[in-house]
PDB file of C-alpha atoms and ligand atoms in Angstrom:
ATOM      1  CA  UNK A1273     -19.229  26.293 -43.946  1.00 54.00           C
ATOM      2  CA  UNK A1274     -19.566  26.772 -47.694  1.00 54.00           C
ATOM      3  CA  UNK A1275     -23.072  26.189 -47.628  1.00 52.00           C
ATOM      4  CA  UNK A1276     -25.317  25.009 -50.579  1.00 50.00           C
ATOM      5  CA  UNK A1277     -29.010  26.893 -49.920  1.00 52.00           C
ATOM      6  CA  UNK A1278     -30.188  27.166 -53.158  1.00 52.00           C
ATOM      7  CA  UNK A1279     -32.407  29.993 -52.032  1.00 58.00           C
ATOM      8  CA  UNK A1280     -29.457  32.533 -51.132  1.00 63.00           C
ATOM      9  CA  UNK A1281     -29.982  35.980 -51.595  1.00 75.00           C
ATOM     10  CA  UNK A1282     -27.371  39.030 -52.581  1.00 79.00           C
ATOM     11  CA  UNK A1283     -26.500  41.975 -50.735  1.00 88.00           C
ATOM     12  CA  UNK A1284     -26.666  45.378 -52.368  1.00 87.00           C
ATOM     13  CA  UNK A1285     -23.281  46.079 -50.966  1.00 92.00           C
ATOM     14  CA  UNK A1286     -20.366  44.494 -52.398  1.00 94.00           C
ATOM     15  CA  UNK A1287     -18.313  42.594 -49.164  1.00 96.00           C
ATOM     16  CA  UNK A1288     -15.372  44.594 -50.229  1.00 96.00           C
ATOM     17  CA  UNK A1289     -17.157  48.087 -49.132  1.00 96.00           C
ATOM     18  CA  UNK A1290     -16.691  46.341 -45.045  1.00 97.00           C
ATOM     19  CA  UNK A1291     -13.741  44.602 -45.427  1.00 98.00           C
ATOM     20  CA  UNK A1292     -10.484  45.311 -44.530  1.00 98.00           C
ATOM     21  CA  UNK A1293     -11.930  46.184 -41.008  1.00 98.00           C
ATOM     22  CA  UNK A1294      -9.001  46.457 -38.031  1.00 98.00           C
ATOM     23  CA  UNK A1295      -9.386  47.151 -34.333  1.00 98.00           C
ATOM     24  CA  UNK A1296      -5.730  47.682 -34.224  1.00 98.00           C
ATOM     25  CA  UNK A1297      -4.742  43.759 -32.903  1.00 98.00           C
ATOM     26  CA  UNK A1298      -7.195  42.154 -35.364  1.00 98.00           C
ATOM     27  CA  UNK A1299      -7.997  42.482 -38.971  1.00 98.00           C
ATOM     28  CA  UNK A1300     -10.674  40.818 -40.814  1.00 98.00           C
ATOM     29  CA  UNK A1301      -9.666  40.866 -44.832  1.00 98.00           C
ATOM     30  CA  UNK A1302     -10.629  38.850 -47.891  1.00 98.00           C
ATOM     31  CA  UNK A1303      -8.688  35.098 -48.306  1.00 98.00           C
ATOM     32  CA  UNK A1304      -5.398  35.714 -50.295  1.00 98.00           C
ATOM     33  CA  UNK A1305      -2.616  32.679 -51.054  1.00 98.00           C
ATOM     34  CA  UNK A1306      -0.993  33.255 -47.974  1.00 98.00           C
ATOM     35  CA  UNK A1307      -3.253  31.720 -45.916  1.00 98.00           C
ATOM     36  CA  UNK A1308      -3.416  28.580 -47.673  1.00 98.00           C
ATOM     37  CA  UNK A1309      -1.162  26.507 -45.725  1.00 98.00           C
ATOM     38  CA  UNK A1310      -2.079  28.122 -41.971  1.00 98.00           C
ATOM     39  CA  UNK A1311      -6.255  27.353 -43.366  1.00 98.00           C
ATOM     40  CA  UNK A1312      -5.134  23.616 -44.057  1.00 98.00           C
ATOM     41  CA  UNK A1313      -3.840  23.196 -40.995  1.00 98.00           C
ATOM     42  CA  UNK A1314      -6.498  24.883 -39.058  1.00 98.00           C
ATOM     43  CA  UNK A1315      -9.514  23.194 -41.041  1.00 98.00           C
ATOM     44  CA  UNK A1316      -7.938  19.681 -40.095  1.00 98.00           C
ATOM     45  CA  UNK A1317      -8.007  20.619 -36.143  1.00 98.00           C
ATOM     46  CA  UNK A1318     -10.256  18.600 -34.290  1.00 97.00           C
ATOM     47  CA  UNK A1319     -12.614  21.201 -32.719  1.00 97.00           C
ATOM     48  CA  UNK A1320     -12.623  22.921 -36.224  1.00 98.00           C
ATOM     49  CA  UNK A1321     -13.755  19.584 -37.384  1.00 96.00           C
ATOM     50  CA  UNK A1322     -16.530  19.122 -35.027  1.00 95.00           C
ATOM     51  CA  UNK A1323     -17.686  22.713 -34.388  1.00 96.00           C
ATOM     52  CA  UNK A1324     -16.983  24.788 -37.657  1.00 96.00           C
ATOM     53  CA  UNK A1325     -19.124  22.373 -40.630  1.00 93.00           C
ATOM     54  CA  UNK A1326     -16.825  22.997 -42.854  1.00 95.00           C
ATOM     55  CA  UNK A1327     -17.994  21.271 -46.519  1.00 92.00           C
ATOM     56  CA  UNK A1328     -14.840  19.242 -46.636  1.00 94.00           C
ATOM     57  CA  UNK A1329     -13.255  16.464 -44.547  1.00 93.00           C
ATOM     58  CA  UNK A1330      -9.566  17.382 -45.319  1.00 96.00           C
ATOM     59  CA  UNK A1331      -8.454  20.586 -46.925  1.00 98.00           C
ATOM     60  CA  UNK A1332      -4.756  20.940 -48.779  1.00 98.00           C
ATOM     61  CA  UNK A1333      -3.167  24.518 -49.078  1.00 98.00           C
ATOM     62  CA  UNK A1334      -3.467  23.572 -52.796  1.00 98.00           C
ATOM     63  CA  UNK A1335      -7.236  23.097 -52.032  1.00 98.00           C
ATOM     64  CA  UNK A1336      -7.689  26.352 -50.407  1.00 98.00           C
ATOM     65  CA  UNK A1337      -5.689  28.333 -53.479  1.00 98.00           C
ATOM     66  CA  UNK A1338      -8.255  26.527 -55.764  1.00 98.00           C
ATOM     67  CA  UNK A1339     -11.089  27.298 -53.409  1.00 98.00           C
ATOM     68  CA  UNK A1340      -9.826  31.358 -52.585  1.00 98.00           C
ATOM     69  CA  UNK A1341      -9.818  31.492 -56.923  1.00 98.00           C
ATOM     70  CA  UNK A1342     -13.338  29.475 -57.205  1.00 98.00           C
ATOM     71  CA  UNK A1343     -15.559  29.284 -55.610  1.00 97.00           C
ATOM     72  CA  UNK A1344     -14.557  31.942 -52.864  1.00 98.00           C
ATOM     73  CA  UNK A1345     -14.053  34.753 -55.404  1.00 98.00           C
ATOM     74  CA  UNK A1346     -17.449  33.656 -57.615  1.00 97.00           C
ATOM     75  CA  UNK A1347     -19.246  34.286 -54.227  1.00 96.00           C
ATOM     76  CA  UNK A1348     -18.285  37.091 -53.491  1.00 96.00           C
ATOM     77  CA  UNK A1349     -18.721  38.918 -56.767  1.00 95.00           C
ATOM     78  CA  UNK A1350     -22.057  37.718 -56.533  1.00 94.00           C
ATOM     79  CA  UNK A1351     -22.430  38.779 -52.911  1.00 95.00           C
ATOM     80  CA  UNK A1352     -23.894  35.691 -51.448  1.00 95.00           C
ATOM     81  CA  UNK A1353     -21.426  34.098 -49.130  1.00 96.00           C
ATOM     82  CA  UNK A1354     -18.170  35.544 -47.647  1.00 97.00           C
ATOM     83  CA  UNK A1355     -14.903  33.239 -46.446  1.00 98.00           C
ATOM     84  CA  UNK A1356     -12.634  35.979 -44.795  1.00 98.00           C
ATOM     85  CA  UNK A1357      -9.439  36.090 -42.720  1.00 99.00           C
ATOM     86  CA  UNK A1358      -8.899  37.111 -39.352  1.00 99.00           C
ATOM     87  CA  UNK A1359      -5.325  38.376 -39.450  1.00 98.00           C
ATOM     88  CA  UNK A1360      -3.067  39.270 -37.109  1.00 98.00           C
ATOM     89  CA  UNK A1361      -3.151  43.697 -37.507  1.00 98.00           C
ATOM     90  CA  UNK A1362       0.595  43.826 -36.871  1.00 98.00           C
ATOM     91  CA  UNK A1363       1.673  40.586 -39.316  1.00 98.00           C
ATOM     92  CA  UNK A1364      -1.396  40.411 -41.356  1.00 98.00           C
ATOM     93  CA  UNK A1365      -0.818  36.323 -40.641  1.00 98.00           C
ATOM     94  CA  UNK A1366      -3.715  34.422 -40.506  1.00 98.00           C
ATOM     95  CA  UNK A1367      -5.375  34.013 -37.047  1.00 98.00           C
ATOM     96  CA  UNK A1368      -8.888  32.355 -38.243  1.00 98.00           C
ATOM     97  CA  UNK A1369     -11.608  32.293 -40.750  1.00 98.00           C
ATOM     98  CA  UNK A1370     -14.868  33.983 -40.481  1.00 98.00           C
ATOM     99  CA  UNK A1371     -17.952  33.095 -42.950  1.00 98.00           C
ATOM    100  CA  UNK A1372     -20.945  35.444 -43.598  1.00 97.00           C
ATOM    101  CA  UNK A1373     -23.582  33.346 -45.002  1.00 96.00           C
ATOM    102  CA  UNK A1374     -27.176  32.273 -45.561  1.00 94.00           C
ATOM    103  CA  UNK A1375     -27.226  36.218 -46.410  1.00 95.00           C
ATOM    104  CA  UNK A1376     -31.199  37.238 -46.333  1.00 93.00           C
ATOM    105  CA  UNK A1377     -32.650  40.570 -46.872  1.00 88.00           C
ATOM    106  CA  UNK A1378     -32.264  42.171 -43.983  1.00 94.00           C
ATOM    107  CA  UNK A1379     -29.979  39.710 -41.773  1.00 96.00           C
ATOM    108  CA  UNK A1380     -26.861  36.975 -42.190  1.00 96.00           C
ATOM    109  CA  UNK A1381     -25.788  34.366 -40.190  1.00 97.00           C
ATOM    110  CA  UNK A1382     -21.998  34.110 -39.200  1.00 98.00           C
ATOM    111  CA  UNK A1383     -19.443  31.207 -38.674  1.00 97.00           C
ATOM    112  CA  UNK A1384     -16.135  31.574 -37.067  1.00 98.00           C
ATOM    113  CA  UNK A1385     -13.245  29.373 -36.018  1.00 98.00           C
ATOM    114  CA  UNK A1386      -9.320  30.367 -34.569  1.00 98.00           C
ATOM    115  CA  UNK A1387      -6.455  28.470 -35.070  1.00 98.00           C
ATOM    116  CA  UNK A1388      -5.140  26.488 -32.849  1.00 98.00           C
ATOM    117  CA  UNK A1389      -1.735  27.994 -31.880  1.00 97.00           C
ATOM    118  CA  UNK A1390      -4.141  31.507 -31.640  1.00 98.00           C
ATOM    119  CA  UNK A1391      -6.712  30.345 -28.866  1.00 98.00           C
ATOM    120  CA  UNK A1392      -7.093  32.180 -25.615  1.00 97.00           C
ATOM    121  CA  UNK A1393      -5.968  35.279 -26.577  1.00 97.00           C
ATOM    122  CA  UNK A1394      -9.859  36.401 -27.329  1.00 96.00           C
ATOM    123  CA  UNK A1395      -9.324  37.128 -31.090  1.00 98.00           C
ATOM    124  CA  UNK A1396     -12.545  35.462 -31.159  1.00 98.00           C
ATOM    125  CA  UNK A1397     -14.516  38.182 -29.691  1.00 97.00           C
ATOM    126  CA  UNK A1398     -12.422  41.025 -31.383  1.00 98.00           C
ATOM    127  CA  UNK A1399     -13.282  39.300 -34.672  1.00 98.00           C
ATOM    128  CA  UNK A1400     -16.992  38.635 -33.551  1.00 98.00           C
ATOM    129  CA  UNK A1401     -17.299  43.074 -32.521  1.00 98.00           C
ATOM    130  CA  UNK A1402     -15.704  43.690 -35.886  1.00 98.00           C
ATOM    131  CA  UNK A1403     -17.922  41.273 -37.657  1.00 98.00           C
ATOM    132  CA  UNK A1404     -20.959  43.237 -36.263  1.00 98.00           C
ATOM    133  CA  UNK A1405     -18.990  46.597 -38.085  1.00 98.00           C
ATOM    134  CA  UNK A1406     -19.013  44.591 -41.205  1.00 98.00           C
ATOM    135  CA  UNK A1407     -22.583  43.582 -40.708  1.00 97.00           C
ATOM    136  CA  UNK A1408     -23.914  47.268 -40.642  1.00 97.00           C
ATOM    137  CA  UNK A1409     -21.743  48.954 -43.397  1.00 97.00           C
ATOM    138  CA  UNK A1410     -23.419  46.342 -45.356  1.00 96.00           C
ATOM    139  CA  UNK A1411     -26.703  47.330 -44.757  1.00 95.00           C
ATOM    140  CA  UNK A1412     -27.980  44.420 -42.878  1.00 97.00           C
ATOM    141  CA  UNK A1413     -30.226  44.957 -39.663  1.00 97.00           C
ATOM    142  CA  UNK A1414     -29.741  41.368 -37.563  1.00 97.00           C
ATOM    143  CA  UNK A1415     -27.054  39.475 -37.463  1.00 98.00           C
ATOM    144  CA  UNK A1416     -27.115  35.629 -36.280  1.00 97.00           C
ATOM    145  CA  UNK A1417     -24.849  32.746 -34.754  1.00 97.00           C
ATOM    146  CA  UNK A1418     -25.358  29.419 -33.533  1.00 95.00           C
ATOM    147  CA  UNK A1419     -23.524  27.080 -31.451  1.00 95.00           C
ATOM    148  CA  UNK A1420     -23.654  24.120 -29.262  1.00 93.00           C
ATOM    149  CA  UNK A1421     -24.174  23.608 -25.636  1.00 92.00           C
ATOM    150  CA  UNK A1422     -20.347  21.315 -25.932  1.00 94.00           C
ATOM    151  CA  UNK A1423     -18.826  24.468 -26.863  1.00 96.00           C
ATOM    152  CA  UNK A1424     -18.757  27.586 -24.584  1.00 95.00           C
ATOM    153  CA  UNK A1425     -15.760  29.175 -25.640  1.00 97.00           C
ATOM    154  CA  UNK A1426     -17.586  30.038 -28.563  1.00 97.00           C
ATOM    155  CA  UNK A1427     -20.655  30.665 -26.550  1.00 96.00           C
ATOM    156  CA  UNK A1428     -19.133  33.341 -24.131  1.00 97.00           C
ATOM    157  CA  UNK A1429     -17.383  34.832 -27.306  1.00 97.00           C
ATOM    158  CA  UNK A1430     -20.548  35.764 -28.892  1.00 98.00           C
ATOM    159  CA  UNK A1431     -22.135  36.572 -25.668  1.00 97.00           C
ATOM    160  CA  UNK A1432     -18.904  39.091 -24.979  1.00 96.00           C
ATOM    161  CA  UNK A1433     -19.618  40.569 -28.301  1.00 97.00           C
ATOM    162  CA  UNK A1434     -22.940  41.702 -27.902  1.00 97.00           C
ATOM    163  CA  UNK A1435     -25.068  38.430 -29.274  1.00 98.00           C
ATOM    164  CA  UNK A1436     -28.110  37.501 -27.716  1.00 97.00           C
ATOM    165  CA  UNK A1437     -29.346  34.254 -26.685  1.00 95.00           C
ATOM    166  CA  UNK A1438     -32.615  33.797 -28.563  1.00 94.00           C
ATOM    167  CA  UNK A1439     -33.716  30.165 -27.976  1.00 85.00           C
ATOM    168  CA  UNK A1440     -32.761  27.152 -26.479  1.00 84.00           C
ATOM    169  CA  UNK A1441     -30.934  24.269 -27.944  1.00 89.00           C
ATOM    170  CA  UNK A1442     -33.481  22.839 -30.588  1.00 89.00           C
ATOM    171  CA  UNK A1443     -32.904  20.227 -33.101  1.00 91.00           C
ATOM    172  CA  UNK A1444     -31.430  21.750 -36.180  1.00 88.00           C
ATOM    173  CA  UNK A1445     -29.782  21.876 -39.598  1.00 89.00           C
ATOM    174  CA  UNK A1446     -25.999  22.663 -39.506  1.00 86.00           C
ATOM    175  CA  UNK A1447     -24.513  24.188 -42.572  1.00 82.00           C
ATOM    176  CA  UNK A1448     -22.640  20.936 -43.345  1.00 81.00           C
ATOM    177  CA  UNK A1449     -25.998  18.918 -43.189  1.00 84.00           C
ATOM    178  CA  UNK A1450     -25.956  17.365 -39.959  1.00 86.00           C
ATOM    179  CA  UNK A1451     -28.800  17.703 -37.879  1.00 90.00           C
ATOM    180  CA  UNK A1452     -27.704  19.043 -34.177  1.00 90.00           C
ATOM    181  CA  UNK A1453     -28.999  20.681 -30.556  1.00 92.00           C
ATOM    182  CA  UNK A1454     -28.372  24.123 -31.675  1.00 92.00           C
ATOM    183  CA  UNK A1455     -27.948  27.597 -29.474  1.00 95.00           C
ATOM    184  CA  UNK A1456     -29.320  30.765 -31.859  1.00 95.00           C
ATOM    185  CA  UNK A1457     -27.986  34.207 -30.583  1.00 97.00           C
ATOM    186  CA  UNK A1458     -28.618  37.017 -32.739  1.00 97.00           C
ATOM    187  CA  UNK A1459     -27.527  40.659 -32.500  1.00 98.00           C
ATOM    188  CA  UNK A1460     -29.787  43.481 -34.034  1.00 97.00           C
ATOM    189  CA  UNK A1461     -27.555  46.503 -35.969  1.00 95.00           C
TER     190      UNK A1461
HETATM  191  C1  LIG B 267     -14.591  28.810 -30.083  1.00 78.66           C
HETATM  192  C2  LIG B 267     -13.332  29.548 -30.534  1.00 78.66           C
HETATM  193  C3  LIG B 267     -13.651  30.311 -31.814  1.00 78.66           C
HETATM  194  C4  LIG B 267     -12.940  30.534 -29.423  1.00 78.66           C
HETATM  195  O1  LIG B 267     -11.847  31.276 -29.886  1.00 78.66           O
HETATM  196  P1  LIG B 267     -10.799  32.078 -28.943  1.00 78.66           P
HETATM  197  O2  LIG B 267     -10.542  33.379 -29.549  1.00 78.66           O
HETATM  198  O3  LIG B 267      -9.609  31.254 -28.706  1.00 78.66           O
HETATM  199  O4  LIG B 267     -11.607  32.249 -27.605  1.00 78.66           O
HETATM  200  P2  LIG B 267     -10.977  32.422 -26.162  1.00 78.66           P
HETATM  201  O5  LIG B 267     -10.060  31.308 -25.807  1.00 78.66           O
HETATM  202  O6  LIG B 267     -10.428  33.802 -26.090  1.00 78.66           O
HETATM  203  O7  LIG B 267     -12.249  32.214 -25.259  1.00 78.66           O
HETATM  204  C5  LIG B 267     -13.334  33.069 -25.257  1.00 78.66           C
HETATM  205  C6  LIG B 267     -13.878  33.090 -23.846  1.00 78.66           C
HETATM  206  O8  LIG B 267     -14.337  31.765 -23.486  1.00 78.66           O
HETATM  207  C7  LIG B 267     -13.714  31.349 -22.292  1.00 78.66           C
HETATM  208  N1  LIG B 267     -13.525  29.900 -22.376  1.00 78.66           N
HETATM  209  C8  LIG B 267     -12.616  29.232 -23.127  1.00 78.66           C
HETATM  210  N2  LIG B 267     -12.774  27.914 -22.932  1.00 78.66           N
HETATM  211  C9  LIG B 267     -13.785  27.763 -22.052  1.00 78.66           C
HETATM  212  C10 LIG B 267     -14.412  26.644 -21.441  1.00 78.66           C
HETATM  213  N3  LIG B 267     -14.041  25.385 -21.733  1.00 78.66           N
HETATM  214  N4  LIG B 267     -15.436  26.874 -20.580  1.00 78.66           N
HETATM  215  C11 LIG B 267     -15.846  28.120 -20.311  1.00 78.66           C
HETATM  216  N5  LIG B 267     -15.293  29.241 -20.855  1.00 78.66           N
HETATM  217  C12 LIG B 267     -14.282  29.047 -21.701  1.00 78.66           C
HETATM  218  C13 LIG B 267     -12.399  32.105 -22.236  1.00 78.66           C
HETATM  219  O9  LIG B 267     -11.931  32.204 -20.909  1.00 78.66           O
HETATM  220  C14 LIG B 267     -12.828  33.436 -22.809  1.00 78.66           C
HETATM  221  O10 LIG B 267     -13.495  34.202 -21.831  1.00 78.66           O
HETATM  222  P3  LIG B 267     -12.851  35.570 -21.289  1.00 78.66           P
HETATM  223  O11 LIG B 267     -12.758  36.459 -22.498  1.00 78.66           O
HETATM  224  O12 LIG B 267     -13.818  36.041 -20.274  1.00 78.66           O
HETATM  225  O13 LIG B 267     -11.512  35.169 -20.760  1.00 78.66           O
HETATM  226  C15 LIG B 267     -12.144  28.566 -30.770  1.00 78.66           C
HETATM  227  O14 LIG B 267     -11.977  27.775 -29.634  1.00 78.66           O
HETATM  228  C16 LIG B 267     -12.354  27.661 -31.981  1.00 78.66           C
HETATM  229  O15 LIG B 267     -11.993  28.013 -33.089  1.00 78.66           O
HETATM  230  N6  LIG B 267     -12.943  26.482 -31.752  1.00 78.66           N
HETATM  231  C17 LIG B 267     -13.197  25.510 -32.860  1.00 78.66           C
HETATM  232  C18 LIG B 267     -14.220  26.022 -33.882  1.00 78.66           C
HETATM  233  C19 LIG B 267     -15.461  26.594 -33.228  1.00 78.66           C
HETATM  234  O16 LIG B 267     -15.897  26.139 -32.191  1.00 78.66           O
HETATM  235  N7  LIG B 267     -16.035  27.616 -33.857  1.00 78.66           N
HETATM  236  C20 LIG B 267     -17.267  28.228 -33.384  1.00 78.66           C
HETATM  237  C21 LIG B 267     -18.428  27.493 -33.930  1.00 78.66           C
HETATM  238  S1  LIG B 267     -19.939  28.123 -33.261  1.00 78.66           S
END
């Protein structure tokens, strides 16, 4: 989900003015080492594989240190891509990752994925609501989402959280490159 538009634009806000954000069951906080190996593991789930586009095919907790140091920390100084955590509130453990990215002037699109072990317990649409938080205390106005027609967990999820269908399916770029039927939902701030 790391994705490589060369035309990326900065927020004025750093991502550290939004985040931590908590609803009390579900926090969403910058990467630390402690999610390393629980990231791993997720990233190599099948669904994560086919609906998340992450940039790499296998990720090692050694990988994810590197990448949470790298080029996770050089993004977010320069406030053009966010990798966060969705944390358990009570444990802070690691639940799922959320990515704010192809940031614009006024609007973002997000990308989201829960661990296995973690689905059906809607942390989905508690991290999507507090997404929308972070959205606004960081200035932006619209906030967008796609997904595919194969996957309506993720589709009610958004839907649950306020997005709004804004097309249907159409042919189109992925953040890992692949070209696919994509859903666009968007929710204005
Ligand atoms: C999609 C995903 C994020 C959903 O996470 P989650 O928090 O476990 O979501 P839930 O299981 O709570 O499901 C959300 C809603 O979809 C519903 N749902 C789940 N599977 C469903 C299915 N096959 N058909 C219809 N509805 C379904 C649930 O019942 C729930 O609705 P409810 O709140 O009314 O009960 C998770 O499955 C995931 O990480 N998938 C792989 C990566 C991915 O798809 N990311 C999104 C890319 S757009």
């Amino acid at each position: 989900m790391i994705e490589q538009n060369k035309f990326v634009q900065s927020l004025e806000k750093d991502f550290t003015t939004a985040v931590p954000i908590s609803d009390g069951v579900v926090t969403i906080r910058l990467m630390s080492d402690i999610d390393a190996d629980a990231y791993a593991a997720g990233a190599d789930d099948a669904l994560v594989k086919r609906f998340a586009h992450l940039p790499l095919e296998k990720y090692t907790p050694q990988v994810v240190r590197n990448m949470i140091r790298g080029v996770i920390a050089d993004r977010l100084r320069d406030r053009t891509l966010a990798v966060l955590t969705i944390a358990d509130a009570s444990s802070d453990s690691f639940l799922g990752s959320l990515v704010i990215f192809d940031i614009k002037k006024e609007d973002a699109e997000i990308g989201y994925w829960v661990a296995p072990t973690h689905r059906g317990h809607g942390v989905s649409g508690r991290a999507l609501i507090l997404s929308i938080e972070i959205a606004r205390i960081l200035g932006l106005k619209k906030l967008r989402a796609r997904t595919v027609r194969e996957n309506p967990a993720s589709e009610k999820s958004l839907l649950k959280a306020g997005f709004s269908w804004v097309s249907e399916a159409q042919l189109e770029e992925t953040p890992s490159g692949k070209i696919e039927m994509s859903i666009c939902y968007c929710v204005e701030l």
